[in-house]
Amino acid sequence: MLLDSLSAADAAALVPNLERVTLARRQVLESPGAAISTVVFPENGIVSVMARAPRDRRIEVGLIGFDGMTGFGAILGDEVAINESIVQVPGHGWRIAAASLIRLARQSASLSALVLRYVHAFMAQTTQTALANGSAKLEERLSRWLLMSHDRFNSNDVGVTHDFLAQTLGVRRAGVTIALQVLESRHLIRSRRSLITILDRTGLERRANGSYGVAETAYSRLIRSDWRQTIDN
């Protein structure tokens, strides 16, 4: 968890303010235009950060797991959410009032620095997502997304529906189905109803064709090098 990177002093100050919470599938943690009242540090599960536009247009611009936190806009001085943050894969996490985290960050230079380094790492992820969305083929984008999810699980199984993947990638469901079939035909994954199993991670990395890796390297440099939870396959 990102919380594991806290100094002993910062952890001692932060922990009494944390509340353990359940993260339910489809639970909305932030809504565009709404106040950011709390910050969540996921312990497991995945939160999708979705950009939204009129006529229900949306696309995923970021992914948050145990490696990160929601609500960091409040730390940057904007307590109104710009994007939607929604739980994609259920799990648990730790919640703190945004005002409490802001107060503690103002009191601790090391805590503030850690949060800002994470924001920088997340920005690296979103810029790479923009690049992939604009220039990569669908199978490459899907491979990248599966690798990013795999990084945040201690399992080769990723529980997600075709409908949600279509929404996440901003494409039609039929396109996701075809892309999954392509990856499955190359024995990189096994796709079943609401479940995708990673069979060949190295092959997926090759299939991502350079769209995966830059943001992950940045996170390793900025936060910690041993952050991934992937298992061999």
mmCIF file of C-alpha atoms in Angstrom:
data_model
loop_
_atom_site.group_PDB
_atom_site.id
_atom_site.type_symbol
_atom_site.label_atom_id
_atom_site.label_comp_id
_atom_site.label_asym_id
_atom_site.label_seq_id
_atom_site.Cartn_x
_atom_site.Cartn_y
_atom_site.Cartn_z
ATOM 1 C CA MET A 1 0.000 0.000 0.000
ATOM 2 C CA LEU A 2 0.997 3.597 -0.467
ATOM 3 C CA LEU A 3 0.607 3.907 3.310
ATOM 4 C CA ASP A 4 3.477 1.438 3.702
ATOM 5 C CA SER A 5 5.795 4.111 2.314
ATOM 6 C CA LEU A 6 5.065 6.472 5.212
ATOM 7 C CA SER A 7 7.774 7.275 7.709
ATOM 8 C CA ALA A 8 7.205 5.967 11.224
ATOM 9 C CA ALA A 9 6.347 9.458 12.453
ATOM 10 C CA ASP A 10 3.881 10.111 9.624
ATOM 11 C CA ALA A 11 2.246 6.721 10.139
ATOM 12 C CA ALA A 12 1.831 7.411 13.849
ATOM 13 C CA ALA A 13 0.089 10.707 13.057
ATOM 14 C CA LEU A 14 -2.061 9.348 10.237
ATOM 15 C CA VAL A 15 -3.251 5.966 11.560
ATOM 16 C CA PRO A 16 -5.530 7.325 14.329
ATOM 17 C CA ASN A 17 -7.430 9.256 11.655
ATOM 18 C CA LEU A 18 -7.996 6.240 9.384
ATOM 19 C CA GLU A 19 -11.193 4.206 9.161
ATOM 20 C CA ARG A 20 -11.265 0.790 7.478
ATOM 21 C CA VAL A 21 -13.955 0.624 4.790
ATOM 22 C CA THR A 22 -15.394 -1.851 2.316
ATOM 23 C CA LEU A 23 -15.176 -0.875 -1.333
ATOM 24 C CA ALA A 24 -18.211 -2.275 -3.144
ATOM 25 C CA ARG A 25 -18.338 -2.828 -6.891
ATOM 26 C CA ARG A 26 -19.702 0.259 -8.701
ATOM 27 C CA GLN A 27 -19.426 2.360 -5.541
ATOM 28 C CA VAL A 28 -18.851 5.989 -6.510
ATOM 29 C CA LEU A 29 -16.132 7.596 -4.396
ATOM 30 C CA GLU A 30 -16.040 10.926 -6.230
ATOM 31 C CA SER A 31 -18.455 12.658 -8.611
ATOM 32 C CA PRO A 32 -17.624 15.554 -10.947
ATOM 33 C CA GLY A 33 -18.559 18.862 -9.364
ATOM 34 C CA ALA A 34 -19.051 17.364 -5.894
ATOM 35 C CA ALA A 35 -16.938 18.193 -2.867
ATOM 36 C CA ILE A 36 -14.069 15.861 -2.010
ATOM 37 C CA SER A 37 -14.870 15.126 1.618
ATOM 38 C CA THR A 38 -12.803 11.971 2.085
ATOM 39 C CA VAL A 39 -9.672 10.316 0.748
ATOM 40 C CA VAL A 40 -9.433 6.541 0.329
ATOM 41 C CA PHE A 41 -6.239 4.471 0.315
ATOM 42 C CA PRO A 42 -7.255 1.138 -1.272
ATOM 43 C CA GLU A 43 -5.796 -1.939 0.376
ATOM 44 C CA ASN A 44 -6.985 -4.128 -2.466
ATOM 45 C CA GLY A 45 -9.437 -3.836 -5.335
ATOM 46 C CA ILE A 46 -9.292 -1.250 -8.121
ATOM 47 C CA VAL A 47 -10.774 2.211 -8.517
ATOM 48 C CA SER A 48 -11.249 3.637 -12.006
ATOM 49 C CA VAL A 49 -10.920 7.370 -12.564
ATOM 50 C CA MET A 50 -13.333 8.223 -15.365
ATOM 51 C CA ALA A 51 -13.495 11.431 -17.389
ATOM 52 C CA ARG A 52 -17.092 12.287 -18.246
ATOM 53 C CA ALA A 53 -18.774 14.495 -20.830
ATOM 54 C CA PRO A 54 -22.395 15.253 -21.798
ATOM 55 C CA ARG A 55 -24.573 12.493 -23.287
ATOM 56 C CA ASP A 56 -22.968 9.979 -20.909
ATOM 57 C CA ARG A 57 -19.647 9.881 -22.728
ATOM 58 C CA ARG A 58 -16.899 8.558 -20.491
ATOM 59 C CA ILE A 59 -13.493 6.934 -20.614
ATOM 60 C CA GLU A 60 -10.995 5.773 -18.019
ATOM 61 C CA VAL A 61 -8.088 8.150 -17.531
ATOM 62 C CA GLY A 62 -6.481 6.522 -14.492
ATOM 63 C CA LEU A 63 -6.345 3.417 -12.334
ATOM 64 C CA ILE A 64 -5.883 3.375 -8.562
ATOM 65 C CA GLY A 65 -5.149 0.283 -6.505
ATOM 66 C CA PHE A 66 -3.134 -0.428 -3.377
ATOM 67 C CA ASP A 67 -0.452 1.755 -4.925
ATOM 68 C CA GLY A 68 -2.373 4.988 -4.549
ATOM 69 C CA MET A 69 -5.134 7.135 -3.148
ATOM 70 C CA THR A 70 -8.266 8.937 -4.239
ATOM 71 C CA GLY A 71 -9.098 12.575 -3.599
ATOM 72 C CA PHE A 72 -5.621 13.996 -4.026
ATOM 73 C CA GLY A 73 -7.115 17.042 -5.753
ATOM 74 C CA ALA A 74 -7.975 18.281 -2.277
ATOM 75 C CA ILE A 75 -4.290 18.134 -1.330
ATOM 76 C CA LEU A 76 -3.539 20.286 -4.371
ATOM 77 C CA GLY A 77 -5.961 22.934 -3.175
ATOM 78 C CA ASP A 78 -9.090 21.996 -5.159
ATOM 79 C CA GLU A 79 -11.711 20.319 -3.017
ATOM 80 C CA VAL A 80 -14.144 19.854 -5.926
ATOM 81 C CA ALA A 81 -13.817 16.637 -7.958
ATOM 82 C CA ILE A 82 -13.180 16.921 -11.686
ATOM 83 C CA ASN A 83 -13.566 13.254 -12.593
ATOM 84 C CA GLU A 84 -15.600 10.306 -11.391
ATOM 85 C CA SER A 85 -13.850 7.729 -9.204
ATOM 86 C CA ILE A 86 -15.721 4.428 -9.147
ATOM 87 C CA VAL A 87 -14.840 1.042 -7.664
ATOM 88 C CA GLN A 88 -14.272 -1.358 -10.512
ATOM 89 C CA VAL A 89 -13.033 -4.363 -8.521
ATOM 90 C CA PRO A 90 -14.320 -4.647 -4.927
ATOM 91 C CA GLY A 91 -12.002 -4.723 -1.948
ATOM 92 C CA HIS A 92 -11.157 -2.837 1.207
ATOM 93 C CA GLY A 93 -9.326 0.323 2.046
ATOM 94 C CA TRP A 94 -8.644 3.025 4.589
ATOM 95 C CA ARG A 95 -10.565 6.294 4.609
ATOM 96 C CA ILE A 96 -9.621 9.636 6.102
ATOM 97 C CA ALA A 97 -11.399 12.974 6.096
ATOM 98 C CA ALA A 98 -9.851 15.190 3.423
ATOM 99 C CA ALA A 99 -9.556 18.038 5.906
ATOM 100 C CA SER A 100 -7.575 15.816 8.290
ATOM 101 C CA LEU A 101 -5.152 14.710 5.577
ATOM 102 C CA ILE A 102 -4.660 18.317 4.450
ATOM 103 C CA ARG A 103 -3.924 19.370 8.031
ATOM 104 C CA LEU A 104 -1.439 16.537 8.561
ATOM 105 C CA ALA A 105 0.293 17.213 5.225
ATOM 106 C CA ARG A 106 0.733 20.855 6.198
ATOM 107 C CA GLN A 107 2.351 19.753 9.449
ATOM 108 C CA SER A 108 4.706 17.214 7.861
ATOM 109 C CA ALA A 109 7.024 17.955 4.964
ATOM 110 C CA SER A 110 7.702 14.247 4.442
ATOM 111 C CA LEU A 111 3.996 13.348 4.228
ATOM 112 C CA SER A 112 3.371 16.218 1.827
ATOM 113 C CA ALA A 113 6.330 15.125 -0.308
ATOM 114 C CA LEU A 114 5.069 11.525 -0.503
ATOM 115 C CA VAL A 115 1.596 12.620 -1.600
ATOM 116 C CA LEU A 116 3.033 14.986 -4.209
ATOM 117 C CA ARG A 117 5.328 12.256 -5.560
ATOM 118 C CA TYR A 118 2.286 10.009 -5.911
ATOM 119 C CA VAL A 119 0.385 12.764 -7.743
ATOM 120 C CA HIS A 120 3.352 13.066 -10.115
ATOM 121 C CA ALA A 121 3.339 9.291 -10.680
ATOM 122 C CA PHE A 122 -0.397 9.365 -11.332
ATOM 123 C CA MET A 123 0.087 12.180 -13.848
ATOM 124 C CA ALA A 124 2.623 9.980 -15.630
ATOM 125 C CA GLN A 125 -0.027 7.263 -15.804
ATOM 126 C CA THR A 126 -2.693 9.604 -17.204
ATOM 127 C CA THR A 127 -0.368 11.017 -19.871
ATOM 128 C CA GLN A 128 0.523 7.498 -20.997
ATOM 129 C CA THR A 129 -3.184 6.645 -21.049
ATOM 130 C CA ALA A 130 -3.824 9.642 -23.300
ATOM 131 C CA LEU A 131 -1.014 8.525 -25.602
ATOM 132 C CA ALA A 132 -2.345 4.967 -25.748
ATOM 133 C CA ASN A 133 -5.914 6.116 -26.354
ATOM 134 C CA GLY A 134 -4.798 8.323 -29.220
ATOM 135 C CA SER A 135 -2.231 6.149 -30.960
ATOM 136 C CA ALA A 136 -2.395 2.482 -29.895
ATOM 137 C CA LYS A 137 -4.509 -0.289 -31.394
ATOM 138 C CA LEU A 138 -7.338 -1.662 -29.278
ATOM 139 C CA GLU A 139 -5.533 -4.945 -28.568
ATOM 140 C CA GLU A 140 -2.505 -2.939 -27.399
ATOM 141 C CA ARG A 141 -4.637 -0.746 -25.122
ATOM 142 C CA LEU A 142 -6.423 -3.784 -23.726
ATOM 143 C CA SER A 143 -3.089 -5.528 -23.096
ATOM 144 C CA ARG A 144 -1.859 -2.432 -21.262
ATOM 145 C CA TRP A 145 -5.005 -2.261 -19.151
ATOM 146 C CA LEU A 146 -4.744 -5.934 -18.211
ATOM 147 C CA LEU A 147 -1.091 -5.502 -17.238
ATOM 148 C CA MET A 148 -1.915 -2.472 -15.102
ATOM 149 C CA SER A 149 -4.669 -4.406 -13.345
ATOM 150 C CA HIS A 150 -2.403 -7.427 -12.952
ATOM 151 C CA ASP A 151 0.176 -5.213 -11.229
ATOM 152 C CA ARG A 152 -2.393 -4.475 -8.542
ATOM 153 C CA PHE A 153 -3.477 -8.082 -7.843
ATOM 154 C CA ASN A 154 -1.811 -11.018 -6.154
ATOM 155 C CA SER A 155 -3.627 -13.193 -8.678
ATOM 156 C CA ASN A 156 -3.711 -13.924 -12.380
ATOM 157 C CA ASP A 157 -7.496 -13.536 -12.377
ATOM 158 C CA VAL A 158 -9.048 -10.157 -13.176
ATOM 159 C CA GLY A 159 -12.775 -9.972 -12.491
ATOM 160 C CA VAL A 160 -14.326 -7.571 -14.997
ATOM 161 C CA THR A 161 -17.176 -7.595 -17.506
ATOM 162 C CA HIS A 162 -16.956 -6.859 -21.222
ATOM 163 C CA ASP A 163 -19.376 -3.969 -20.713
ATOM 164 C CA PHE A 164 -17.142 -2.308 -18.153
ATOM 165 C CA LEU A 165 -14.061 -2.827 -20.315
ATOM 166 C CA ALA A 166 -15.893 -1.182 -23.211
ATOM 167 C CA GLN A 167 -16.734 1.792 -21.017
ATOM 168 C CA THR A 168 -13.217 1.923 -19.621
ATOM 169 C CA LEU A 169 -11.582 1.884 -23.039
ATOM 170 C CA GLY A 170 -14.218 4.094 -24.678
ATOM 171 C CA VAL A 171 -15.165 1.567 -27.364
ATOM 172 C CA ARG A 172 -18.098 -0.647 -28.270
ATOM 173 C CA ARG A 173 -18.604 -3.936 -26.469
ATOM 174 C CA ALA A 174 -18.190 -5.835 -29.736
ATOM 175 C CA GLY A 175 -14.715 -4.335 -30.143
ATOM 176 C CA VAL A 176 -13.706 -5.529 -26.672
ATOM 177 C CA THR A 177 -15.008 -9.028 -27.429
ATOM 178 C CA ILE A 178 -12.960 -9.212 -30.631
ATOM 179 C CA ALA A 179 -9.824 -7.860 -28.916
ATOM 180 C CA LEU A 180 -10.174 -10.440 -26.134
ATOM 181 C CA GLN A 181 -10.562 -13.176 -28.730
ATOM 182 C CA VAL A 182 -7.357 -12.022 -30.421
ATOM 183 C CA LEU A 183 -5.417 -12.160 -27.149
ATOM 184 C CA GLU A 184 -6.949 -15.514 -26.277
ATOM 185 C CA SER A 185 -6.073 -16.977 -29.679
ATOM 186 C CA ARG A 186 -2.444 -16.166 -28.897
ATOM 187 C CA HIS A 187 -2.728 -17.937 -25.536
ATOM 188 C CA LEU A 188 -2.028 -14.732 -23.624
ATOM 189 C CA ILE A 189 -5.273 -14.829 -21.626
ATOM 190 C CA ARG A 190 -8.318 -16.987 -20.978
ATOM 191 C CA SER A 191 -11.589 -15.097 -21.103
ATOM 192 C CA ARG A 192 -14.724 -16.309 -19.357
ATOM 193 C CA ARG A 193 -17.861 -14.563 -18.207
ATOM 194 C CA SER A 194 -16.818 -11.663 -15.944
ATOM 195 C CA LEU A 195 -13.341 -13.162 -15.516
ATOM 196 C CA ILE A 196 -10.081 -12.825 -17.438
ATOM 197 C CA THR A 197 -7.095 -14.984 -16.514
ATOM 198 C CA ILE A 198 -3.578 -13.833 -17.404
ATOM 199 C CA LEU A 199 -1.692 -16.775 -18.942
ATOM 200 C CA ASP A 200 1.373 -15.088 -20.431
ATOM 201 C CA ARG A 201 2.346 -11.739 -18.925
ATOM 202 C CA THR A 202 5.514 -11.431 -20.987
ATOM 203 C CA GLY A 203 3.486 -11.980 -24.130
ATOM 204 C CA LEU A 204 1.016 -9.305 -23.055
ATOM 205 C CA GLU A 205 3.879 -6.869 -22.529
ATOM 206 C CA ARG A 206 5.049 -7.523 -26.075
ATOM 207 C CA ARG A 207 1.479 -7.144 -27.344
ATOM 208 C CA ALA A 208 1.150 -3.779 -25.553
ATOM 209 C CA ASN A 209 3.811 -2.577 -28.003
ATOM 210 C CA GLY A 210 5.419 0.040 -25.774
ATOM 211 C CA SER A 211 2.212 1.475 -24.336
ATOM 212 C CA TYR A 212 2.972 -0.138 -20.967
ATOM 213 C CA GLY A 213 6.007 0.525 -18.791
ATOM 214 C CA VAL A 214 6.782 4.245 -18.756
ATOM 215 C CA ALA A 215 4.366 5.134 -15.948
ATOM 216 C CA GLU A 216 5.295 2.009 -14.007
ATOM 217 C CA THR A 217 8.986 2.904 -14.167
ATOM 218 C CA ALA A 218 8.132 6.391 -12.937
ATOM 219 C CA TYR A 219 6.224 4.977 -9.962
ATOM 220 C CA SER A 220 9.147 2.693 -9.093
ATOM 221 C CA ARG A 221 11.485 5.687 -9.119
ATOM 222 C CA LEU A 222 9.197 8.041 -7.209
ATOM 223 C CA ILE A 223 7.652 5.736 -4.595
ATOM 224 C CA ARG A 224 9.231 2.274 -4.321
ATOM 225 C CA SER A 225 10.703 -0.288 -6.686
ATOM 226 C CA ASP A 226 9.038 -3.391 -5.234
ATOM 227 C CA TRP A 227 5.452 -2.181 -5.521
ATOM 228 C CA ARG A 228 3.985 -4.633 -8.034
ATOM 229 C CA GLN A 229 1.905 -7.568 -6.784
ATOM 230 C CA THR A 230 2.161 -9.691 -9.918
ATOM 231 C CA ILE A 231 2.824 -13.399 -9.711
ATOM 232 C CA ASP A 232 4.739 -15.509 -12.209
ATOM 233 C CA ASN A 233 2.892 -17.304 -14.974
#
